Amino acid sequence: MLPDCCYDYRYEAPIAKIFTTCDVCGESIFVGDSYYKIENLSICNDCINSFKEIAEEV
Ligand SMILES: [Zn+2]
């Protein structure tokens, strides 16, 4: 561990700010992420994909 004076903060992982949480899976949605706002629900990308269906001939 380097002393504080020599520590290069550029290599720190940027601290992601949580914007809200997905109302379906409860995952954090971070500032800068895209998400879906449907009525009063916030839905993350992963969940919206699971809702997506392809209309197929049966
Ligand atoms: Zn989700």
Coordinates of C-alpha atoms and ligand atoms in Angstrom, one line a residue:
M1 CA 0.0 0.0 0.0
L2 CA 1.5 3.3 -1.1
P3 CA 1.4 6.3 1.3
D4 CA -1.4 8.7 0.5
C5 CA 0.9 11.3 -1.0
C6 CA 2.0 9.0 -3.8
Y7 CA -1.3 7.4 -4.5
D8 CA -2.5 8.3 -8.0
Y9 CA -6.2 8.8 -7.9
R10 CA -6.6 8.6 -11.7
Y11 CA -6.5 4.9 -11.3
E12 CA -9.4 4.8 -8.9
A13 CA -12.5 3.4 -10.3
P14 CA -14.9 6.2 -10.8
I15 CA -17.5 6.2 -8.1
A16 CA -20.8 5.6 -9.8
K17 CA -23.7 7.6 -8.4
I18 CA -26.8 5.6 -7.9
F19 CA -29.7 7.4 -9.5
T20 CA -32.5 5.0 -8.6
T21 CA -33.1 1.3 -8.4
C22 CA -34.9 -0.9 -10.9
D23 CA -38.5 -1.6 -9.8
V24 CA -38.4 -5.1 -11.3
C25 CA -35.1 -6.6 -10.2
G26 CA -33.9 -4.1 -7.6
E27 CA -30.6 -3.5 -9.3
S28 CA -29.1 0.0 -9.0
I29 CA -29.4 2.3 -12.0
F30 CA -26.5 4.6 -12.0
V31 CA -26.2 8.2 -13.2
G32 CA -25.4 8.0 -16.9
D33 CA -27.1 4.6 -17.4
S34 CA -30.1 4.4 -19.7
Y35 CA -33.2 3.0 -18.2
Y36 CA -36.9 3.0 -19.0
K37 CA -39.4 5.1 -17.2
I38 CA -42.8 3.5 -17.6
E39 CA -45.6 5.2 -15.8
N40 CA -44.2 5.4 -12.3
L41 CA -41.7 2.5 -12.7
S42 CA -38.0 2.7 -13.4
I43 CA -36.9 -0.4 -15.3
C44 CA -33.3 -1.2 -16.1
N45 CA -32.0 -2.3 -19.5
D46 CA -31.7 -6.0 -18.5
C47 CA -35.3 -6.1 -17.4
I48 CA -36.7 -4.3 -20.4
N49 CA -35.0 -6.9 -22.6
S50 CA -36.7 -9.7 -20.7
F51 CA -40.0 -8.0 -21.5
K52 CA -39.3 -7.7 -25.1
E53 CA -41.0 -10.3 -27.3
I54 CA -40.7 -10.9 -31.0
A55 CA -44.0 -11.3 -32.7
E56 CA -43.8 -14.6 -34.4
E57 CA -46.2 -16.4 -36.6
V58 CA -47.4 -19.5 -34.8
Ligands
ZN1 ZN -34.0 -4.6 -13.6

